[in-house]
Short mmCIF file of C-alpha atoms in Angstrom, two decimals:
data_model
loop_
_atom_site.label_atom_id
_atom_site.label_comp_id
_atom_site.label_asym_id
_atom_site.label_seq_id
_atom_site.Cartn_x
_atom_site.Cartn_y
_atom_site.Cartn_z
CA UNK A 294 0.00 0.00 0.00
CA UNK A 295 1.31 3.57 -0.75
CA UNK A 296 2.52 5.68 1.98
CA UNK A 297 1.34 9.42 2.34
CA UNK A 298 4.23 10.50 0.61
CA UNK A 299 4.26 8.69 -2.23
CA UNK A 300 0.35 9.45 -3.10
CA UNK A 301 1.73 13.23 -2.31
CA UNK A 302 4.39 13.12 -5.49
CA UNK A 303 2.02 11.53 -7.63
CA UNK A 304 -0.49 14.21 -6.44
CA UNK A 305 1.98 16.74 -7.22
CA UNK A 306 3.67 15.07 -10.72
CA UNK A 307 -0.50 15.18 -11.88
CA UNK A 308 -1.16 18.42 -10.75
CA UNK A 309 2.24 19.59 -12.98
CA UNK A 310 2.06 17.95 -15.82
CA UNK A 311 -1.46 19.38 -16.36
CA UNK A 312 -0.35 22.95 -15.83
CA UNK A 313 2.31 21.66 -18.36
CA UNK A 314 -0.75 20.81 -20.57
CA UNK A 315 -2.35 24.00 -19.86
CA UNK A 316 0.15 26.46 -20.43
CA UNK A 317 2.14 25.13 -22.87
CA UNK A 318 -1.30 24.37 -25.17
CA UNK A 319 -0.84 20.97 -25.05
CA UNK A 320 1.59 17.72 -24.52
CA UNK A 321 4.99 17.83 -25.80
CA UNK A 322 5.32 15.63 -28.98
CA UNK A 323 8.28 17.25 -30.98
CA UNK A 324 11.91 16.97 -31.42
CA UNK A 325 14.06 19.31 -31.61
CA UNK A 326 14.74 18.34 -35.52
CA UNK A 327 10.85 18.43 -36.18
CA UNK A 328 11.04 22.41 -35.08
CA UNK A 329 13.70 23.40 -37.98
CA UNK A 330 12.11 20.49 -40.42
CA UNK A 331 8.52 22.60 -40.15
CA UNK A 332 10.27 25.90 -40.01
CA UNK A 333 12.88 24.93 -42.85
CA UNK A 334 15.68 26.24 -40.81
CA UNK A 335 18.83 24.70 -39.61
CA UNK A 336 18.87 22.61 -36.04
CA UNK A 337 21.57 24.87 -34.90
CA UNK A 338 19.26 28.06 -35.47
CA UNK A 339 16.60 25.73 -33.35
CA UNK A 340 19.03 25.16 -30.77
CA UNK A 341 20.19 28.65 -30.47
CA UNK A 342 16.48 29.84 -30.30
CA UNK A 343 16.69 28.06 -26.93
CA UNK A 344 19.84 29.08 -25.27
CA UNK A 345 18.46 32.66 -26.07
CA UNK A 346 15.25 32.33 -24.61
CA UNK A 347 17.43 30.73 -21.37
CA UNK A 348 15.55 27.57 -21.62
CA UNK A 349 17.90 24.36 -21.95
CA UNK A 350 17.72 22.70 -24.84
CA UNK A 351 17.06 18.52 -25.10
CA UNK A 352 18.84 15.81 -27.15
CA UNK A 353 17.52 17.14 -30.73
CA UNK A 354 15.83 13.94 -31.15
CA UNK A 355 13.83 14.44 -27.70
CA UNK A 356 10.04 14.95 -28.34
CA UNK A 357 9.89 17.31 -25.48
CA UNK A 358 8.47 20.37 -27.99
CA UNK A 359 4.35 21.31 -28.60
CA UNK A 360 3.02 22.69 -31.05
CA UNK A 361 2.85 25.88 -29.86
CA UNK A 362 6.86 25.82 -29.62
CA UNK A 363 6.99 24.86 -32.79
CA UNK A 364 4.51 27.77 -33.55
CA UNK A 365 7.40 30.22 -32.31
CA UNK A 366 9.75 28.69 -34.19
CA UNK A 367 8.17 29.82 -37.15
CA UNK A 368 7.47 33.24 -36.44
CA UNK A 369 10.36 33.72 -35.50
CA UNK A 370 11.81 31.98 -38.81
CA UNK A 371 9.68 34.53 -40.30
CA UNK A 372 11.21 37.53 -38.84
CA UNK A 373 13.87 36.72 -41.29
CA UNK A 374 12.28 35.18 -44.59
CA UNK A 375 9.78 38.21 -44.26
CA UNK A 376 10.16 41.27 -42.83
CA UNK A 377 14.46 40.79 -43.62
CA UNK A 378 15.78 41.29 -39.99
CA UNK A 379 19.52 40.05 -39.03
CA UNK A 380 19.27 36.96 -37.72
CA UNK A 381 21.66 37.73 -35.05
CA UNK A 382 19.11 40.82 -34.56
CA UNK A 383 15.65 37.80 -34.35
CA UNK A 384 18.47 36.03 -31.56
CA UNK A 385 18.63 39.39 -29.55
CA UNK A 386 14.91 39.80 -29.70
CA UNK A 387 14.76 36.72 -28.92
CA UNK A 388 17.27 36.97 -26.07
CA UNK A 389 15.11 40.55 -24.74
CA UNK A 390 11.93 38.17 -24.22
CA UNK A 391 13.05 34.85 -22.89
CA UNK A 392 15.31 37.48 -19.69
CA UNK A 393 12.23 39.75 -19.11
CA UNK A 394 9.37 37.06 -19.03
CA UNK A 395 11.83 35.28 -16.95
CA UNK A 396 11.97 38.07 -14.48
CA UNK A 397 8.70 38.51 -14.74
CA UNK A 398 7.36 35.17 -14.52
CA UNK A 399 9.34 34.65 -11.03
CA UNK A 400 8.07 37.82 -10.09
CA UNK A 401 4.57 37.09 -10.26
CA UNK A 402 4.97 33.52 -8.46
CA UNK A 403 6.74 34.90 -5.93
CA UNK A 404 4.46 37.69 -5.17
CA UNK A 405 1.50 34.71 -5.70
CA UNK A 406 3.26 33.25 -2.69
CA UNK A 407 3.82 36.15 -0.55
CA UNK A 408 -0.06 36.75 -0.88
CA UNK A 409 -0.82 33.18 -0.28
CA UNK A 410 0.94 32.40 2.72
CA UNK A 411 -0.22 35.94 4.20
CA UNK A 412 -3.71 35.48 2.94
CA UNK A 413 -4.38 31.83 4.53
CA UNK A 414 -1.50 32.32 7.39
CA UNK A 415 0.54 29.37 5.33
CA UNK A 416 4.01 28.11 5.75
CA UNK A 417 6.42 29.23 2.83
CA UNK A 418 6.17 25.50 1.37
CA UNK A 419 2.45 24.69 1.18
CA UNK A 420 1.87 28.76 0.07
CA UNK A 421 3.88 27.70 -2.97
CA UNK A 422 2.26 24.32 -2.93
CA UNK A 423 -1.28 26.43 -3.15
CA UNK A 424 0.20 28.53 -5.93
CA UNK A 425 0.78 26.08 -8.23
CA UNK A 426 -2.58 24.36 -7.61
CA UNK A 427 -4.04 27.64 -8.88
CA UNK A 428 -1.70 29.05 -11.57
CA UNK A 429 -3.80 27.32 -14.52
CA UNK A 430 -6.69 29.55 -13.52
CA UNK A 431 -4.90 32.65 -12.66
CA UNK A 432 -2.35 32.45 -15.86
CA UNK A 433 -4.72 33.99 -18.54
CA UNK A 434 -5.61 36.49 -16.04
CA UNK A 435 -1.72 37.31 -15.66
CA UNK A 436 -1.50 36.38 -20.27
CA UNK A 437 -3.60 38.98 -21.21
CA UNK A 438 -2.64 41.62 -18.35
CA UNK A 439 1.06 41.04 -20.05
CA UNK A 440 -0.09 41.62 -23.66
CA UNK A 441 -1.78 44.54 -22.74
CA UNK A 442 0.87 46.14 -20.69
CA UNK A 443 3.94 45.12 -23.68
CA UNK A 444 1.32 46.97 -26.55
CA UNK A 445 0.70 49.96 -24.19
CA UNK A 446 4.60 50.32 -23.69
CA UNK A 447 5.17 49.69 -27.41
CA UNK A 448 2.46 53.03 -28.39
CA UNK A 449 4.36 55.18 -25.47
CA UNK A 450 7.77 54.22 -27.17
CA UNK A 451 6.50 55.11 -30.68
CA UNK A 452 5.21 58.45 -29.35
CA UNK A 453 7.86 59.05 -28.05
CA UNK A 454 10.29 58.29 -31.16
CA UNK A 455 7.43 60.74 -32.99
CA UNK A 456 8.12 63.39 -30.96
CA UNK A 457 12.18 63.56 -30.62
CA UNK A 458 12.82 62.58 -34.04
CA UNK A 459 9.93 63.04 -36.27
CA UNK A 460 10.87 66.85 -37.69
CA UNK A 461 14.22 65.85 -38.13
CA UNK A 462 15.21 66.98 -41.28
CA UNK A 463 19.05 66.74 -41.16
CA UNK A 464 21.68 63.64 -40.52
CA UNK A 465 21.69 64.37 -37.00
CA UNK A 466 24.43 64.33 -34.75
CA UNK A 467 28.28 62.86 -35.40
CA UNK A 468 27.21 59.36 -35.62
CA UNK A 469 30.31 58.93 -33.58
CA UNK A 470 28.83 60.24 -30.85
CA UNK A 471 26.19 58.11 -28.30
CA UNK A 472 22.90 58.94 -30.12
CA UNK A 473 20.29 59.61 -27.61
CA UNK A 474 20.55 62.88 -25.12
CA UNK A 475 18.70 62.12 -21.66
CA UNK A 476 18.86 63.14 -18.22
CA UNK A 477 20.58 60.27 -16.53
CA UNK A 478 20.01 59.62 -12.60
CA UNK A 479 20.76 57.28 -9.94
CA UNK A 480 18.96 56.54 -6.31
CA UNK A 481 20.68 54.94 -4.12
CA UNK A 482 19.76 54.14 -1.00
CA UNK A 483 22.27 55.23 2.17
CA UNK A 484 23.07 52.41 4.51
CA UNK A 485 21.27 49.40 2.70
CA UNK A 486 23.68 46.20 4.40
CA UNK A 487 22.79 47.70 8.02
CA UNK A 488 19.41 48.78 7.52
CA UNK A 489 18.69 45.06 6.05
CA UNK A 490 20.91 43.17 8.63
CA UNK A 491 18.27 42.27 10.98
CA UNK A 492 15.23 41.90 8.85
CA UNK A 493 13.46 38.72 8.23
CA UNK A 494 12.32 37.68 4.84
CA UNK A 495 8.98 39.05 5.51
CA UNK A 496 10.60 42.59 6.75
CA UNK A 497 13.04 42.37 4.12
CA UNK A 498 10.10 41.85 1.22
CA UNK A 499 8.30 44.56 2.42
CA UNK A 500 11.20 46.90 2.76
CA UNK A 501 12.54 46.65 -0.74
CA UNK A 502 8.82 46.42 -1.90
CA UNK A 503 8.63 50.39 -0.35
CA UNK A 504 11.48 51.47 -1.79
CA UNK A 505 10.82 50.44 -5.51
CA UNK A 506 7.21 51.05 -5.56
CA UNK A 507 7.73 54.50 -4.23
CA UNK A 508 10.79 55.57 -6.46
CA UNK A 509 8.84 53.86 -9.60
CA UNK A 510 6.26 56.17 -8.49
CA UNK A 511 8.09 59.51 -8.49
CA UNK A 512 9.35 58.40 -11.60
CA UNK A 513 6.43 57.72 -13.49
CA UNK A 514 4.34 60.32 -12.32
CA UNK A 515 7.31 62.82 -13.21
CA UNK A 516 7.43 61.74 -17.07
CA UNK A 517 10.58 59.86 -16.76
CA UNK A 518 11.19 55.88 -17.12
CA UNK A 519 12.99 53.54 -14.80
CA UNK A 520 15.88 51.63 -16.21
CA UNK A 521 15.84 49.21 -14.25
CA UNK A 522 16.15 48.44 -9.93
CA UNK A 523 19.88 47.08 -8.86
CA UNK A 524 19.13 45.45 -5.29
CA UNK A 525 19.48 48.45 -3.46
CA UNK A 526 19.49 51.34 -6.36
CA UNK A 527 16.84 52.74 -9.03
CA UNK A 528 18.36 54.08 -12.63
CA UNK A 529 15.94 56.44 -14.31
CA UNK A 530 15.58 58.45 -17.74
CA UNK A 531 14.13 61.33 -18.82
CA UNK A 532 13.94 63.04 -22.33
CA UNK A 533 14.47 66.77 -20.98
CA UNK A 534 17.32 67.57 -17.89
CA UNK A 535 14.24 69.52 -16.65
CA UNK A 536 12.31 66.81 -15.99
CA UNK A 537 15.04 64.31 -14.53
CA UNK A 538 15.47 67.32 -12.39
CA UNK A 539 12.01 67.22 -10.92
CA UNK A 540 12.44 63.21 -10.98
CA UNK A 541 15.78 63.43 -8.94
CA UNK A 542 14.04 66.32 -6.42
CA UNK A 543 11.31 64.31 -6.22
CA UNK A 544 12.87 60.99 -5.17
CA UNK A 545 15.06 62.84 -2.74
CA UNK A 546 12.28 64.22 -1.17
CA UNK A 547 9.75 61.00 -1.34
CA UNK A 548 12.59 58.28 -0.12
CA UNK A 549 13.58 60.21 3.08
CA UNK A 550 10.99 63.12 4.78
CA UNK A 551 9.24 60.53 6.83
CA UNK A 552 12.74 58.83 7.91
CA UNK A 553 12.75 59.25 12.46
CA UNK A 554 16.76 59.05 12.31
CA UNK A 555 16.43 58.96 16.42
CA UNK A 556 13.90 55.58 15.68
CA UNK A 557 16.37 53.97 13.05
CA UNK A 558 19.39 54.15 15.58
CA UNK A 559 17.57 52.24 18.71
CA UNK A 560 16.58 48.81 19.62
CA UNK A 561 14.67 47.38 16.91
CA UNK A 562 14.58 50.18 14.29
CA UNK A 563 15.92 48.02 11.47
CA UNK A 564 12.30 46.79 11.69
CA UNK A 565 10.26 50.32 11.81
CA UNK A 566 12.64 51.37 8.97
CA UNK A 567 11.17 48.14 7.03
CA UNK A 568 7.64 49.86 7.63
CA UNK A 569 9.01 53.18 6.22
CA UNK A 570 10.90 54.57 3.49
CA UNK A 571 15.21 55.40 3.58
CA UNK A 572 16.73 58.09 2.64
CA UNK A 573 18.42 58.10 -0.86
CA UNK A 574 21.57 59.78 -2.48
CA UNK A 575 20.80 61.28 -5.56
CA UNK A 576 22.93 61.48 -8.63
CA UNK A 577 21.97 63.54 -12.23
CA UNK A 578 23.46 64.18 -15.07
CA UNK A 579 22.10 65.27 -18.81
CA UNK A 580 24.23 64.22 -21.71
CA UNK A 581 24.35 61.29 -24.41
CA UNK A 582 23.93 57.28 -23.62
CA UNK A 583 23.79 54.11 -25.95
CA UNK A 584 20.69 52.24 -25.38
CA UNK A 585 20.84 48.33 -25.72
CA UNK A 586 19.61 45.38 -24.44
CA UNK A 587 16.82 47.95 -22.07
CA UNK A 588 19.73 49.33 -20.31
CA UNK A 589 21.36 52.58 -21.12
CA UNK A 590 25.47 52.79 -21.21
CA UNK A 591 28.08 55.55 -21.63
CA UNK A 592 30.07 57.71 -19.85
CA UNK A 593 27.51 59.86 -17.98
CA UNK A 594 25.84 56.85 -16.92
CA UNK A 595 29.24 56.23 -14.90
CA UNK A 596 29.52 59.72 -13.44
CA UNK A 597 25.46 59.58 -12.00
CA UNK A 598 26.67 56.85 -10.39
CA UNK A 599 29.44 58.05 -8.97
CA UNK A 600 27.81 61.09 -7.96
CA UNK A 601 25.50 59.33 -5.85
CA UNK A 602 29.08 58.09 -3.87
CA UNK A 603 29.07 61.53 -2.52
CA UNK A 604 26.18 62.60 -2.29
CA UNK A 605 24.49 63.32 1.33
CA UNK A 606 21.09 61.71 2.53
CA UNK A 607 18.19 63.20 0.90
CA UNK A 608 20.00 65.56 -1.30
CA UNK A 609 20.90 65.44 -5.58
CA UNK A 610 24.40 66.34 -6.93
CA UNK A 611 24.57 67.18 -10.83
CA UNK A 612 27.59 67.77 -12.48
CA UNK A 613 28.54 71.47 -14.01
CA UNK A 614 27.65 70.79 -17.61
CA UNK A 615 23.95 69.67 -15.92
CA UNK A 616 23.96 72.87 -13.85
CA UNK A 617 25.25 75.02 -16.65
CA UNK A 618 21.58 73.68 -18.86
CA UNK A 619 19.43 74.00 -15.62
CA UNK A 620 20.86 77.14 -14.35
CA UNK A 621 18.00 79.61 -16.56
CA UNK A 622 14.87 77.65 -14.59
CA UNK A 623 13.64 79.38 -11.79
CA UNK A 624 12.77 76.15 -10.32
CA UNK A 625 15.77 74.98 -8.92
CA UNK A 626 18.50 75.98 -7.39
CA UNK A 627 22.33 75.49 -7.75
CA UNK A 628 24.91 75.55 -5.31
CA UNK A 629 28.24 74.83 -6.10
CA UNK A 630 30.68 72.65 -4.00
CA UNK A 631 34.54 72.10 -3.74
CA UNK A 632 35.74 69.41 -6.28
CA UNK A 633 35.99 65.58 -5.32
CA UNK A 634 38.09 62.87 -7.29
CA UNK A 635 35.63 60.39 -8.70
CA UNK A 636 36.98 56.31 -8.92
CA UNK A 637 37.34 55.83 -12.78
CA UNK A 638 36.51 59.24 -13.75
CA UNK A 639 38.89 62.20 -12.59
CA UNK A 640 38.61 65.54 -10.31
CA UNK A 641 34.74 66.66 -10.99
CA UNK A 642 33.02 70.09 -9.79
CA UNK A 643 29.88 68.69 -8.24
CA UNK A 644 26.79 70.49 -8.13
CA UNK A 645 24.25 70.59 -5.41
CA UNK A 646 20.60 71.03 -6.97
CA UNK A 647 17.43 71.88 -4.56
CA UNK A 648 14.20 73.43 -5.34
CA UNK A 649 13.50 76.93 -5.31
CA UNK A 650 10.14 76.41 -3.59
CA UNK A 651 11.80 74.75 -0.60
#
């Protein structure tokens, strides 16, 4: 007679392979050779379809494919036969999708769990138990919310692309210069390792949670576009140095005015930080970046960065070339301060930038 754990893993191997069913459209009867055979490609181009998306590829001759796989074979085939893009160009496409939706798709679970386990006062194991019991119901939901969100971000990149570029009439800029000119900034938050030391995973959830919800909120609502979060720091864009301006104020100001410095250095205020917000250093700078691979590169990427090393709590520093374009808006204000050797960048004239209204 079965014990209670073996009727548990056939429980759970049923319960998998039909969410395997479900979400992959059905069961997995291809090889790896039937993909390029249908597609009339080469296995290799098959293969490498795989390693891009970050999914490992089988023995070729492995039915282990549906026919939805071999669905995005083809379109993806078809990028090249049809509308003439570089394969190597289809790969990094390719490459884009399979590291965001695998972001994303951990993401999701994990905040599935969170709720789970919170919702129904659940150990970590059976909230992720529960969560895959119920992912073939809630993954449309989560499908369509993704297509929408991707088409909505594809319009507000096309407007934007209308509105920089479309009355350009000449070659532009030296093409051997970085093309696009943004407004560059960095939020880092002071004292990250010691604020996190103590915190549980529950403290430590929520305390990250604050900080990028709230930055990604000051960003948003300012016109500008996160980058992307790095563990403890936010990178941002904006199309004007005006606007990062506002942005950098802004995030200053949000990430820090409801700090109790008194609270955080006594007896258990790691944990009533976790409930707040931390103070940020802020670091600006307008000039040109390359952007690839939804990240943005270049040398004033560096020296935001490195402007947020010396930066105080709660306060922006902008470089002079920054303060020189900012210095005609009544807005802000500009105070200069001495210069400060930067790692990997030289002796720089930093500028302190605060608002006029405070």
């Amino acid at each position: 007679m079965p014990d209670d754990r073996s009727q548990d893993l056939d429980f759970l191997e049923s319960t998998v392979g039909e969410l395997d069913a479900e979400l992959l459209g059905g069961p997995r009867t291809l090889s790896a050779h039937d993909l390029a055979e249908r597609a009339g490609i080469d296995i290799d181009v098959v293969r490498g379809f795989w390693t891009t998306m970050g999914l490992p590829h089988a023995d070729p001759d492995e039915p282990v494919y549906t026919e939805r796989d071999a669905d995005a074979i083809d379109r993806a085939a078809a990028l090249v036969r049809e509308h003439g893009l570089d394969l190597r160009t289809v790969l990094t496409v390719t490459r884009a999708l399979g590291h965001t939706s695998d972001r994303l798709a951990l993401w999701q679970v994990e905040a599935l769990v969170e709720d789970m386990a919170g919702r129904y006062e659940l150990d970590d194991t059976s909230a992720r138990l529960l969560v895959l019991d119920r992912l073939a119901s809630l993954a449309p939901v989560l499908e369509a919310q993704l297509v929408h969100s991707y088409r909505r971000q594809l319009a507000a990149i096309a407007g934007r692309y209308a509105a920089e570029f479309g009355q350009l009439r000449d070659p532009g800029p030296d093409r051997s210069v970085l093309p696009l000119a943004r407004a560059v900034g960095f939020a880092d938050m002071v004292s990250f390792t010691r604020r996190t030391a103590g915190l549980g995973s529950t403290d430590l959830s929520l305390f990250v949670q604050r900080f990028e919800a709230a930055a990604r909120d000051v960003v948003s609502a300012n016109g500008g576009r996160v980058v992307k979060t790095i563990g403890d720091a936010i990178l941002f864009v904006a199309d004007s140095a005006a606007t990062g301006a506002v942005i950098a104020l802004g995030l200053a100001d949000a990430l820090g005015k409801e700090l109790d410095v008194d609270r955080e250095t006594t007896t258990g205020g790691l944990f009533e930080g976790a409930r707040g917000v931390t103070p940020v250093r802020v670091g600006l700078v307008w000039g040109r970046v390359l952007s690839r691979f939804g990240d943005v590169f270049g040398p004033d990427v560096n020296l935001a960065a490195r402007l947020t090393d010396i930066a105080d709590p709660s306060t922006v520093l902008v470089d002079e070339a920054t303060a020189a374009v900012l210095a005609a808006d009544p807005r802000f204000v500009l105070e200069p301060r001495p210069a400060r050797r930067l790692a990997g960048i030289g002796s720089v004239a930093p500028v302190r930038l605060r608002s006029a209204e405070a």
